[in-house]
PDB file of N, CA and C in Angstrom:
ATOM      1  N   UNK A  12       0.858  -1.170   0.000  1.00  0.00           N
ATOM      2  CA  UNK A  12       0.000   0.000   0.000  1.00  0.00           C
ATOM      3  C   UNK A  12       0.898   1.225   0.000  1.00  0.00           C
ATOM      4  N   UNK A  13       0.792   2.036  -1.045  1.00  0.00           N
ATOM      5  CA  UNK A  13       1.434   3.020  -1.131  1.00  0.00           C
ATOM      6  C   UNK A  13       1.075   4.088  -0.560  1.00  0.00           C
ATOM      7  N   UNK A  14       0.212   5.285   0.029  1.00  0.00           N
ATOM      8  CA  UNK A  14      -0.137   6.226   0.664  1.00  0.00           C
ATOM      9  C   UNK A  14       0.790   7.703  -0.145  1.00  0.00           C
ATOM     10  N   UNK A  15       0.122   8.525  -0.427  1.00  0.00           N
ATOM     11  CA  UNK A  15       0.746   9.815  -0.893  1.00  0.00           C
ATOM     12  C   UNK A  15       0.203  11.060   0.452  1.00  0.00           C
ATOM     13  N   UNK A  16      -0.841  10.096   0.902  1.00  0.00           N
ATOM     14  CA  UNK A  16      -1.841  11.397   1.567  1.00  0.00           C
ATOM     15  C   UNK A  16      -2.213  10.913   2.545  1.00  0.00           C
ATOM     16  N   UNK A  17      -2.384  11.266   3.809  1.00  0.00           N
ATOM     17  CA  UNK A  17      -2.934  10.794   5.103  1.00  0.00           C
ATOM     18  C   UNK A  17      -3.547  12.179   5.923  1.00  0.00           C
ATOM     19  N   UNK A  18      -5.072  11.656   5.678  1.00  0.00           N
ATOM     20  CA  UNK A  18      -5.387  12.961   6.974  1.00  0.00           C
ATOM     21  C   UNK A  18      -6.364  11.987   8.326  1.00  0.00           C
ATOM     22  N   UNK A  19      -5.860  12.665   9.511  1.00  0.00           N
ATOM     23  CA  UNK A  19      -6.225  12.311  10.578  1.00  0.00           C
ATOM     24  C   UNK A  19      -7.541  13.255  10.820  1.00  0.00           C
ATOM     25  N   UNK A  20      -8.609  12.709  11.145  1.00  0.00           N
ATOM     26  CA  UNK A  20      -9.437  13.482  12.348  1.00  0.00           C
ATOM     27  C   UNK A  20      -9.510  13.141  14.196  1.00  0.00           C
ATOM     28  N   UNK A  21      -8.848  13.887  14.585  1.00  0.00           N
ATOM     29  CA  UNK A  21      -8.520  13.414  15.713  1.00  0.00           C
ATOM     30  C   UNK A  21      -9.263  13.794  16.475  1.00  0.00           C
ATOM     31  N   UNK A  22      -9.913  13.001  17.898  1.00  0.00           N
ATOM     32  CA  UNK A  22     -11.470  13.012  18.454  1.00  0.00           C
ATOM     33  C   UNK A  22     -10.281  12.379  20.253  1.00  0.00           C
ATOM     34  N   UNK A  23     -11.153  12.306  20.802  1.00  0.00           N
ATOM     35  CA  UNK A  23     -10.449  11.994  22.412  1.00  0.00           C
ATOM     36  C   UNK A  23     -10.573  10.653  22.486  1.00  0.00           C
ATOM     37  N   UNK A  24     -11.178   9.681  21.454  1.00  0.00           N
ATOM     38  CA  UNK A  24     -11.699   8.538  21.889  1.00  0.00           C
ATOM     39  C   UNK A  24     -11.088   7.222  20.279  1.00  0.00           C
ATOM     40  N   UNK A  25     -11.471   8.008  19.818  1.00  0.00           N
ATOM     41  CA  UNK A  25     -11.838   7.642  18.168  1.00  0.00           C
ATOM     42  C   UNK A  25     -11.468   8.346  17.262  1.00  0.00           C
ATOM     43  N   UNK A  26     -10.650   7.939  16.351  1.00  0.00           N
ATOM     44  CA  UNK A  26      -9.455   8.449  15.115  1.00  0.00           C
ATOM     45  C   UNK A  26     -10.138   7.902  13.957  1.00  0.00           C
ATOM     46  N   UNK A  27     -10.193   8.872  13.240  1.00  0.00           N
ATOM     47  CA  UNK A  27     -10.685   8.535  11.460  1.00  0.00           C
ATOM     48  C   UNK A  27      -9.613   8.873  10.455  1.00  0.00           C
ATOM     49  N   UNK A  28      -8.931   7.583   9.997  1.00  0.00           N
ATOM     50  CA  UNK A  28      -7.992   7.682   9.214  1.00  0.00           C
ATOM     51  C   UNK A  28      -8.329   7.422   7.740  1.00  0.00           C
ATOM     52  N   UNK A  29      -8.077   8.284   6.749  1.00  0.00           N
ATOM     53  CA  UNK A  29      -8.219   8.758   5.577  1.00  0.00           C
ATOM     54  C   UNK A  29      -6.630   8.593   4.517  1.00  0.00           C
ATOM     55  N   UNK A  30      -6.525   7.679   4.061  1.00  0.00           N
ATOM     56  CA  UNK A  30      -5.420   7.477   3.273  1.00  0.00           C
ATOM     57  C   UNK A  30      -6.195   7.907   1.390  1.00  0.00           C
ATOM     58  N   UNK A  31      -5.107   8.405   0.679  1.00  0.00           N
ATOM     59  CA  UNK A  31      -5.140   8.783  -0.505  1.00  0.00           C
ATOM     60  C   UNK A  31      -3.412   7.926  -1.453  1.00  0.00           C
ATOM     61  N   UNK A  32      -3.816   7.562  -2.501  1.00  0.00           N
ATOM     62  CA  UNK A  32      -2.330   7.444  -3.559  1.00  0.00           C
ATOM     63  C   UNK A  32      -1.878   8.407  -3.968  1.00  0.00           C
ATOM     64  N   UNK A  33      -1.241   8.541  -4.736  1.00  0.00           N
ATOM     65  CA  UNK A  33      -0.916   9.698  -6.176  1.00  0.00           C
ATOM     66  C   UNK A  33      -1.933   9.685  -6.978  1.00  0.00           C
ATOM     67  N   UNK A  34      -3.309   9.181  -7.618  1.00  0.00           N
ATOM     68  CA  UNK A  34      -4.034   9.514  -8.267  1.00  0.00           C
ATOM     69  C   UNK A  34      -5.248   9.584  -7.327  1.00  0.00           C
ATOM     70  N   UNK A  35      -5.089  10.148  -5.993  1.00  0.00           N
ATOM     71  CA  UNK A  35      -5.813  10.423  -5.573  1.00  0.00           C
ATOM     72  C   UNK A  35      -7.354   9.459  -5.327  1.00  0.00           C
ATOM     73  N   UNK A  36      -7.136   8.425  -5.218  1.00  0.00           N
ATOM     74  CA  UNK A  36      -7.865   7.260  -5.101  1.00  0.00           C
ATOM     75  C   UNK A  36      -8.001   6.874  -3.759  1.00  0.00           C
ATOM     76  N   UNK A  37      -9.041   6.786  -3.147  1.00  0.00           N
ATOM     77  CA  UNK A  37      -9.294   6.263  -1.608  1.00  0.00           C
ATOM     78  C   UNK A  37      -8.394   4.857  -0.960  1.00  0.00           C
ATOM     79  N   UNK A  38      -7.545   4.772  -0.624  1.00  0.00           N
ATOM     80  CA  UNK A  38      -6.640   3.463  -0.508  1.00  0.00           C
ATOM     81  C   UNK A  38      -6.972   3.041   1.023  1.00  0.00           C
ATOM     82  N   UNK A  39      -7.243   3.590   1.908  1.00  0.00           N
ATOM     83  CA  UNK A  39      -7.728   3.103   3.260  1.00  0.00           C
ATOM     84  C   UNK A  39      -8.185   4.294   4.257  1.00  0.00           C
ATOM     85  N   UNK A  40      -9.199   3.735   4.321  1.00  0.00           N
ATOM     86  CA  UNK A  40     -10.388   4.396   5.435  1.00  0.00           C
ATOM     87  C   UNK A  40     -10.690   3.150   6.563  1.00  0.00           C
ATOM     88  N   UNK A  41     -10.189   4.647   7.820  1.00  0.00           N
ATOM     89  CA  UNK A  41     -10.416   3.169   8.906  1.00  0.00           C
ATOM     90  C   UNK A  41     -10.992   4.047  10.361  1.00  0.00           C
ATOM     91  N   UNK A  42     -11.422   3.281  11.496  1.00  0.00           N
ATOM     92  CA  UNK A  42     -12.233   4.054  12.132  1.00  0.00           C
ATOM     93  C   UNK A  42     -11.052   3.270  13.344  1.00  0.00           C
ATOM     94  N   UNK A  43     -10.115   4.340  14.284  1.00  0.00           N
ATOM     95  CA  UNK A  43      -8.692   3.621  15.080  1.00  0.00           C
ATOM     96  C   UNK A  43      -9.373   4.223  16.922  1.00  0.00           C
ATOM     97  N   UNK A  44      -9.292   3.164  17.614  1.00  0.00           N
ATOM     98  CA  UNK A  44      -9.327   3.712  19.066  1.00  0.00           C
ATOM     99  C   UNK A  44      -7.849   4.293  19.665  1.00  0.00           C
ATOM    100  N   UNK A  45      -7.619   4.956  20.084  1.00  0.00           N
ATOM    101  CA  UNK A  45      -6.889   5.485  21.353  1.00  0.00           C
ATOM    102  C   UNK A  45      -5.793   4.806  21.177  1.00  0.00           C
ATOM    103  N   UNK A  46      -5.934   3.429  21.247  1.00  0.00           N
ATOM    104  CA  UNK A  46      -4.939   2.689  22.018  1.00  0.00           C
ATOM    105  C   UNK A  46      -4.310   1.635  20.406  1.00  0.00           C
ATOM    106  N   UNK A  47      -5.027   1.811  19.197  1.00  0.00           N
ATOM    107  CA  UNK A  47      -4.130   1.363  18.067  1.00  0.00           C
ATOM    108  C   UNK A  47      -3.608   1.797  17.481  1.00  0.00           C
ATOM    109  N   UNK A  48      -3.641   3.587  17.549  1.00  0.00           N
ATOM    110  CA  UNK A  48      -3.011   4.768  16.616  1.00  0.00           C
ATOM    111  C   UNK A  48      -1.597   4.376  16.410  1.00  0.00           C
ATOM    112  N   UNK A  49      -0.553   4.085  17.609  1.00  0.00           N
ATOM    113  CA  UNK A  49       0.425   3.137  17.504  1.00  0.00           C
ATOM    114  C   UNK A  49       1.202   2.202  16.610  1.00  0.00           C
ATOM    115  N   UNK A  50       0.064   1.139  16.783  1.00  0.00           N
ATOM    116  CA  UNK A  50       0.541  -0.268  15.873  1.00  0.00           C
ATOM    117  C   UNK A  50       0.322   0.312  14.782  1.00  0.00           C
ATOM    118  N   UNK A  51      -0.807   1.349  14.185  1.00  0.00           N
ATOM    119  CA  UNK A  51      -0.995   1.556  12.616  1.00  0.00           C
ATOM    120  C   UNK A  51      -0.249   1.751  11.948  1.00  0.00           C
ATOM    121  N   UNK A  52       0.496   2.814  12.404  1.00  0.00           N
ATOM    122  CA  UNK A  52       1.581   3.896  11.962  1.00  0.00           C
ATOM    123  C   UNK A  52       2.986   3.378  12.261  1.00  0.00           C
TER     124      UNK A  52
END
């Protein structure tokens, strides 16, 4: 998985991670608690 783009919405509980490529194509959308932000990244 390649990633060009990553935006976080960051919440106190619950993380919405938003990945993009180079052609701007949705490559991973994921809904992260607290405690996996970690292992993701």
């Amino acid at each position: 998985m390649k990633l060009k783009r990553i935006g976080i919405d960051l919440a106190k509980q619950v993380f919405q991670i938003h990945g993009v490529d180079s052609h701007e194509q949705v490559i991973c959308r994921k809904q992260l608690k607290r405690a996996q932000m970690f292992n993701f990244f």
